[in-house]
Every structure is written in C-alpha cells, then in structure tokens.
Amino acid sequence: MGVFSFWSILVSLKIGIKPFIVAWINQYLSLAKAQEMSFTQHFKAYTIFAFLGYSPWLLFLISYKNKNFVSFIKSDPLFYNFAIFSFFLFFLSYLFHFLFPGARLRYILPSASGLIFLSTLPIYYYIKQNYLPGNLKIFFLKILPIINLILLVIGFIYFSFSKYKPEKIFYTFYFLFFSINLIVLFKKFSSPKYFFAFLLSIVLLLKTLYVSFYYPLHKEEMNHFRNGAFKIANIVGNKELYLCQTTPHHLLYYLKYKYKLVPHIYYLKTCSNLPKNSFILFREDNISEDILKNYKIYPLKIRTKNYFLVSS
C-alpha cells in the first residue's frame, strides 16, 4: 500500500489526478472483465485457500488473546512497534488484493513477512518461557496427528483405485509423513522445541507431497492452455490464425512463442469481414449467429472459457 500510494501520487502529479483515476478505473474494469475466475472462486482463494496456505502458523495469532503474551511484547518496544507494523503490512495487503477479482493469492507474498513475524513472536515467547499451553498440546500433538493419519489412510485407498498413479517419490514422502504423525501421536513431547520441529516437518512434507503430486498431474492432465494450444494447432495446420477482438495471453504464449505451433497470428479489430482460407478464434460472447450458421465451427472449452474456432 505504501509503495502504491507513493507511486500514485507521483503519477498524479505528472499526468493529473483525473486522467490517473480514469486510467486506473479502466485498468480495473479491463482486468475484472478478463478475469479467468468468478468472484466466488476469488473469494474461496482469499479465504479457504489463504487459511490452508498459511496454516498452521495462522493459528498462532490466537496467542494474542493471552494477556501474559501481550504484556511480554509490550515490555519490549521494538517487538511491540514491529508487531503493529507487521499487522498493517500483511492485513492491509490482504484486503487490498482481495478487492481485485482474479488476483492470485501469491500476489501478497511480499507482505507475508508481516504474518511470519506475527506468528514467530508467540513461538519465541513459548520457547523462552519453556512453556506450551495445554490447548496447543492437545490440538497439535493429539488431534492433528489423528486427523492426518485418517486422511492419509483415506488418500492411500483413493490412490489405489484412482486412474492416475502418482510417482514413486510421492509415496516415499507419503510414508515418511505417515511415520512422523504416528510417532508424535504415541510419544509425549514436553519441550516447545520438539513441538515446533514437528510443525516445521509436517509443513515441509505437505509442501513436498503437494509438489510431487500436483505438478506431474498438471503436466499430464490439467495444463489447459497448453493442451488447448495443441488442439488449435492441429486444426489450423499451416493456415493463418486470426483473433477476433480477443487476446488470450496464455494461448498465445504456447501457440506462437513456447512451441511455435502457429507462427502467423493476427489480431482483428472488427470481425464483420472474415479473412478467407484461414481460421478465426472467437470468444463465446462476441460471435454472431450468422457466423455460427454459415461457417464450419470448432467449439473449444479451455479452462473456464468457451471459444469458437471458425474456418472461413
């Protein structure tokens, strides 16, 4: 927010306040119109996915209700002032990006350092006091391992019958994650250091499991734009491709630059007269009934959007 505010003031002084506001509103509307996710999906990404992505560290913010902990922070002005700064850094960034439908959760990563500091302070406090609250012990050392073990067993059953088979490295980390949860469940840990070591290990293993599972799957079955680009290229062949008032950036990347599937791609400002002996890509919302009736159409479903490839 601070960097943006400073930048916006300088730009406004250079071009004027009104042109800046108009340009900013138009930019916002164009991004909102071109978004590849609905507001509901955006809301989920900035609530459920944010909670999952920043767990379990987000749960340590509950410690700020502890009066002894708050007194400990206030006793050190450096900690106290930096905690306030971190709060505004992270939460204002979160709210600012939440207002932009289609914005990815990763956009607030530069401000995640604020959350890191806020969640680190309780950890530092518990280690320094050599004390761990009973509710944290019960949840993280008993309930959480049980939940993890149940989910791991269900996941193993699912993968046994699933068409997609993860790679061997995935099962290696899967077994390691299962073993750590089993050990923690049956062994008593009293020191906060062991407790936080357990949290770090499960977070790292979960991230590793996600990467070893998702990226091979994405490459094979979920790379919508790459697969869509190859589908378009197979239809177009050696002919020219025209884009009717649409610029699908991801498709263009794979079609023209990444794999050089269709070297000749042009943009059409108006689509009243279609180029002959070529292909024209339309969005669902800008193709007319006449074109649908009089030309050969190839309907394409690419991620959440519908396109029509027209042979003229």
XYZ file of N, CA and C in Angstrom, residues 241-247 265-270:
39
model
N -3.937 -17.790 -38.420
C -4.909 -17.710 -37.325
C -5.157 -16.247 -36.983
N -6.429 -15.876 -36.940
C -6.817 -14.515 -36.578
C -7.564 -14.541 -35.243
N -7.339 -13.525 -34.456
C -8.000 -13.398 -33.158
C -9.045 -12.297 -33.253
N -10.302 -12.667 -33.080
C -11.382 -11.691 -33.205
C -11.620 -10.987 -31.873
N -11.068 -9.804 -31.736
C -11.278 -8.957 -30.555
C -11.018 -9.701 -29.250
N -10.037 -10.559 -29.267
C -9.658 -11.281 -28.053
C -8.158 -11.534 -28.069
N -7.548 -11.443 -26.918
C -6.110 -11.715 -26.798
C -5.875 -12.686 -25.642
N -0.063 -15.300 -36.532
C -1.252 -14.974 -35.737
C -1.475 -13.467 -35.810
N -2.712 -13.067 -36.121
C -3.021 -11.656 -36.292
C -4.258 -11.291 -35.468
N -4.338 -10.020 -35.136
C -5.466 -9.524 -34.338
C -6.435 -8.762 -35.233
N -7.728 -9.039 -35.065
C -8.768 -8.349 -35.827
C -9.525 -7.380 -34.923
N -9.525 -6.106 -35.305
C -10.290 -5.124 -34.535
C -11.783 -5.245 -34.820
N -12.111 -5.532 -36.065
C -13.503 -5.759 -36.450
C -13.599 -7.112 -37.141
